[in-house]
Amino acid sequence: MRYGCRIYNAQCSCGYGCKAEYRYDTNEDCKLALRGRLNDICYRSNPCLHGGSCSQISPNPGFKCRCEGTGYYGTRCEKSCPASNNLRYRGPFPYECVVI
């Protein structure tokens, strides 16, 4: 855990969190990334599908998609959530698909 800044939905957000997620030391470093001085895939082109939100977290792969509430899951929110009554679905139910 550390204090830092991250790019979330094309804006700088500072706070406490994991080092991998809050990768910029200062708000100024984060703003430089937004202006294109640092590489940020979320700002250039959102890789998340179906309304998933993108967070710049590390140089490689460089992003994490948050799919909660979209009805999709996967690295890029590309997989449709299985119905809870789908008897053919095997494996653990994706947490992104849980509706409370």
Coordinates of N, CA and C in Angstrom, one line a residue:
M1 N 0.8 -1.2 0.0 CA 0.0 0.0 0.0 C 0.9 1.2 0.0
R2 N 0.4 2.2 -0.7 CA 1.1 3.5 -0.7 C 0.2 4.6 -1.2
Y3 N 0.6 5.8 -1.0 CA -0.1 7.0 -1.5 C 0.5 7.3 -2.9
G4 N -0.4 7.5 -3.9 CA 0.0 7.8 -5.2 C -1.2 8.2 -6.1
C5 N -0.9 8.3 -7.4 CA -2.0 8.7 -8.3 C -2.1 7.6 -9.4
R6 N -3.3 7.6 -10.0 CA -3.5 6.7 -11.1 C -4.4 7.4 -12.1
I7 N -4.4 6.8 -13.3 CA -5.3 7.3 -14.4 C -6.5 6.4 -14.4
Y8 N -7.7 6.9 -14.2 CA -9.0 6.2 -14.2 C -10.0 6.9 -15.0
N9 N -10.4 6.3 -16.1 CA -11.4 6.9 -17.0 C -10.9 8.2 -17.5
A10 N -9.6 8.3 -17.9 CA -9.0 9.5 -18.5 C -8.9 10.7 -17.6
Q11 N -8.8 10.4 -16.3 CA -8.6 11.5 -15.3 C -7.7 11.0 -14.2
C12 N -7.0 11.9 -13.6 CA -6.1 11.6 -12.5 C -6.8 11.4 -11.2
S13 N -6.5 10.4 -10.5 CA -7.1 10.2 -9.2 C -6.0 9.8 -8.2
C14 N -5.9 10.5 -7.1 CA -4.9 10.2 -6.1 C -5.5 9.6 -4.9
G15 N -4.8 8.8 -4.2 CA -5.2 8.2 -2.9 C -4.3 7.1 -2.5
Y16 N -4.8 6.3 -1.6 CA -4.0 5.1 -1.1 C -4.5 3.9 -1.8
G17 N -3.5 3.0 -2.1 CA -3.8 1.8 -2.7 C -2.6 1.0 -3.0
C18 N -2.7 -0.1 -3.8 CA -1.6 -1.0 -4.2 C -0.6 -0.2 -5.1
K19 N 0.6 -0.5 -4.9 CA 1.7 0.2 -5.7 C 1.4 0.0 -7.2
A20 N 1.0 -1.2 -7.6 CA 0.8 -1.5 -9.0 C -0.3 -0.7 -9.6
E21 N -1.3 -0.3 -8.8 CA -2.5 0.5 -9.3 C -2.2 2.0 -9.2
Y22 N -1.6 2.5 -8.1 CA -1.3 3.9 -8.0 C 0.1 4.1 -8.3
R23 N 0.4 4.0 -9.6 CA 1.8 3.9 -10.1 C 2.5 5.3 -10.3
Y24 N 1.8 6.4 -10.3 CA 2.4 7.7 -10.4 C 2.6 8.3 -9.0
D25 N 3.8 8.8 -8.8 CA 4.2 9.4 -7.5 C 3.4 10.6 -7.1
T26 N 3.2 11.5 -8.1 CA 2.5 12.8 -7.9 C 1.4 13.0 -8.9
N27 N 0.6 13.9 -8.6 CA -0.5 14.3 -9.5 C 0.1 14.9 -10.8
E28 N 1.2 15.6 -10.7 CA 1.9 16.2 -11.9 C 2.3 15.0 -12.8
D29 N 2.9 14.0 -12.3 CA 3.3 12.8 -13.1 C 2.1 12.2 -13.8
C30 N 1.0 12.2 -13.1 CA -0.2 11.6 -13.7 C -0.7 12.5 -14.8
K31 N -0.7 13.8 -14.6 CA -1.1 14.8 -15.6 C -0.2 14.7 -16.9
L32 N 1.1 14.5 -16.7 CA 2.0 14.3 -17.8 C 1.6 13.1 -18.6
A33 N 1.2 12.1 -18.0 CA 0.8 10.9 -18.7 C -0.5 11.1 -19.5
L34 N -1.4 11.9 -18.9 CA -2.6 12.3 -19.6 C -2.4 13.1 -20.9
R35 N -1.3 13.9 -20.8 CA -1.0 14.8 -21.9 C -0.2 14.0 -23.0
G36 N 0.1 12.7 -22.8 CA 0.8 12.0 -23.7 C 2.3 11.9 -23.5
R37 N 2.8 12.5 -22.5 CA 4.2 12.5 -22.2 C 4.6 11.1 -21.7
L38 N 3.7 10.4 -21.1 CA 3.9 9.0 -20.6 C 2.9 8.1 -21.3
N39 N 3.2 6.9 -21.5 CA 2.4 6.0 -22.3 C 1.2 5.5 -21.4
D40 N 0.0 5.7 -21.9 CA -1.2 5.3 -21.1 C -2.2 4.7 -22.1
I41 N -2.4 3.4 -22.1 CA -3.4 2.8 -23.1 C -4.8 3.2 -22.8
C42 N -5.2 3.5 -21.5 CA -6.5 3.9 -21.2 C -6.9 5.2 -21.8
Y43 N -5.9 6.1 -21.9 CA -6.2 7.4 -22.5 C -6.2 7.4 -24.0
R44 N -5.2 6.6 -24.5 CA -5.1 6.5 -26.0 C -6.3 5.9 -26.6
S45 N -6.7 4.7 -26.1 CA -7.8 3.9 -26.7 C -8.3 3.0 -25.6
N46 N -9.5 3.1 -25.1 CA -10.0 2.3 -24.1 C -10.1 0.9 -24.6
P47 N -9.3 -0.1 -24.0 CA -9.4 -1.4 -24.5 C -10.6 -2.2 -23.9
C48 N -11.3 -1.6 -22.9 CA -12.4 -2.3 -22.3 C -13.7 -2.2 -23.1
L49 N -14.4 -3.3 -23.2 CA -15.6 -3.4 -24.0 C -16.8 -3.3 -23.2
H50 N -18.0 -3.1 -23.8 CA -19.3 -3.2 -23.1 C -19.4 -2.2 -21.9
G51 N -18.8 -1.1 -22.0 CA -18.9 -0.1 -20.9 C -18.0 -0.4 -19.7
G52 N -17.1 -1.3 -19.8 CA -16.1 -1.5 -18.7 C -15.2 -0.3 -18.6
S53 N -14.7 0.0 -17.3 CA -13.9 1.1 -17.1 C -12.4 0.7 -17.0
C54 N -11.6 1.5 -17.6 CA -10.1 1.1 -17.7 C -9.3 1.9 -16.6
S55 N -8.4 1.2 -16.0 CA -7.4 1.7 -15.1 C -6.0 1.4 -15.6
Q56 N -5.1 2.4 -15.7 CA -3.7 2.2 -16.0 C -3.1 1.7 -14.7
I57 N -2.5 0.5 -14.8 CA -1.9 -0.1 -13.6 C -0.5 -0.4 -13.7
S58 N 0.0 -0.7 -14.8 CA 1.4 -1.1 -15.0 C 1.9 -0.9 -16.4
P59 N 3.2 -0.9 -16.6 CA 3.7 -0.8 -18.0 C 3.3 -1.9 -18.9
N60 N 3.1 -3.1 -18.4 CA 2.8 -4.3 -19.2 C 1.8 -5.2 -18.5
P61 N 0.6 -5.5 -18.8 CA 0.0 -5.1 -20.1 C -0.5 -3.6 -20.1
G62 N -0.5 -3.0 -18.9 CA -0.7 -1.5 -18.9 C -2.1 -1.1 -18.5
F63 N -3.0 -2.1 -18.3 CA -4.4 -1.7 -17.9 C -5.1 -2.8 -17.2
K64 N -6.2 -2.5 -16.5 CA -7.1 -3.4 -15.9 C -8.5 -2.9 -16.2
C65 N -9.3 -3.8 -16.7 CA -10.7 -3.5 -17.0 C -11.6 -3.9 -15.8
R66 N -12.4 -3.0 -15.4 CA -13.4 -3.3 -14.3 C -14.8 -3.4 -15.0
C67 N -15.3 -4.7 -14.9 CA -16.5 -5.0 -15.6 C -17.7 -5.1 -14.8
E68 N -17.6 -4.9 -13.5 CA -18.8 -5.0 -12.6 C -20.0 -4.2 -13.1
G69 N -21.1 -4.8 -13.1 CA -22.4 -4.1 -13.5 C -22.6 -4.0 -15.0
T70 N -21.7 -4.6 -15.8 CA -21.9 -4.5 -17.3 C -22.6 -5.7 -17.9
G71 N -22.6 -6.8 -17.1 CA -23.1 -8.1 -17.7 C -22.1 -8.9 -18.4
Y72 N -20.8 -8.4 -18.3 CA -19.7 -9.1 -19.0 C -18.5 -9.3 -18.0
Y73 N -17.6 -10.2 -18.3 CA -16.4 -10.4 -17.5 C -15.3 -10.7 -18.5
G74 N -14.1 -10.9 -18.0 CA -12.9 -11.2 -18.8 C -11.9 -10.1 -18.8
T75 N -10.7 -10.3 -19.4 CA -9.7 -9.3 -19.4 C -10.1 -8.0 -19.9
R76 N -10.9 -8.0 -21.0 CA -11.4 -6.8 -21.6 C -13.0 -6.7 -21.5
C77 N -13.6 -7.4 -20.6 CA -15.1 -7.4 -20.5 C -15.7 -7.9 -21.8
E78 N -15.1 -9.0 -22.3 CA -15.5 -9.5 -23.6 C -16.4 -10.7 -23.5
K79 N -16.5 -11.3 -22.3 CA -17.3 -12.6 -22.2 C -18.6 -12.2 -21.5
S80 N -19.7 -12.7 -22.1 CA -21.0 -12.5 -21.5 C -21.2 -13.3 -20.3
C81 N -21.8 -12.7 -19.2 CA -22.0 -13.4 -18.0 C -23.0 -14.6 -18.2
P82 N -22.7 -15.7 -17.6 CA -23.6 -16.9 -17.6 C -24.8 -16.6 -16.8
A83 N -25.9 -17.1 -17.2 CA -27.2 -17.1 -16.4 C -27.0 -17.9 -15.2
S84 N -27.5 -17.5 -14.1 CA -27.4 -18.2 -12.8 C -28.0 -19.6 -12.9
N85 N -28.9 -19.8 -13.8 CA -29.6 -21.1 -13.9 C -29.0 -22.0 -15.1
N86 N -27.9 -21.6 -15.6 CA -27.3 -22.3 -16.7 C -26.6 -23.5 -16.2
L87 N -27.2 -24.7 -16.5 CA -26.7 -25.9 -16.0 C -25.4 -26.4 -16.7
R88 N -25.2 -25.9 -17.9 CA -24.0 -26.3 -18.7 C -22.8 -25.5 -18.4
Y89 N -22.9 -24.4 -17.6 CA -21.7 -23.6 -17.2 C -20.9 -24.4 -16.2
R90 N -19.6 -24.5 -16.5 CA -18.7 -25.2 -15.5 C -17.7 -24.2 -15.0
G91 N -17.3 -24.4 -13.8 CA -16.3 -23.5 -13.2 C -16.9 -22.5 -12.3
P92 N -16.0 -21.8 -11.6 CA -16.5 -20.8 -10.6 C -17.3 -19.6 -11.3
F93 N -18.3 -19.2 -10.7 CA -19.1 -18.1 -11.2 C -18.2 -16.8 -11.1
P94 N -18.1 -16.0 -12.2 CA -17.2 -14.8 -12.2 C -17.8 -13.8 -11.3
Y95 N -16.9 -13.2 -10.4 CA -17.4 -12.3 -9.4 C -17.9 -11.0 -10.1
E96 N -17.5 -10.7 -11.3 CA -18.0 -9.5 -12.0 C -19.4 -9.6 -12.3
C97 N -19.9 -10.9 -12.3 CA -21.3 -11.1 -12.8 C -22.3 -11.2 -11.6
V98 N -21.8 -11.1 -10.4 CA -22.7 -11.2 -9.2 C -23.5 -9.9 -9.1
V99 N -24.8 -10.1 -9.0 CA -25.7 -8.9 -8.9 C -26.2 -8.9 -7.5
I100 N -26.1 -7.8 -6.8 CA -26.5 -7.8 -5.4 C -27.7 -6.8 -5.3

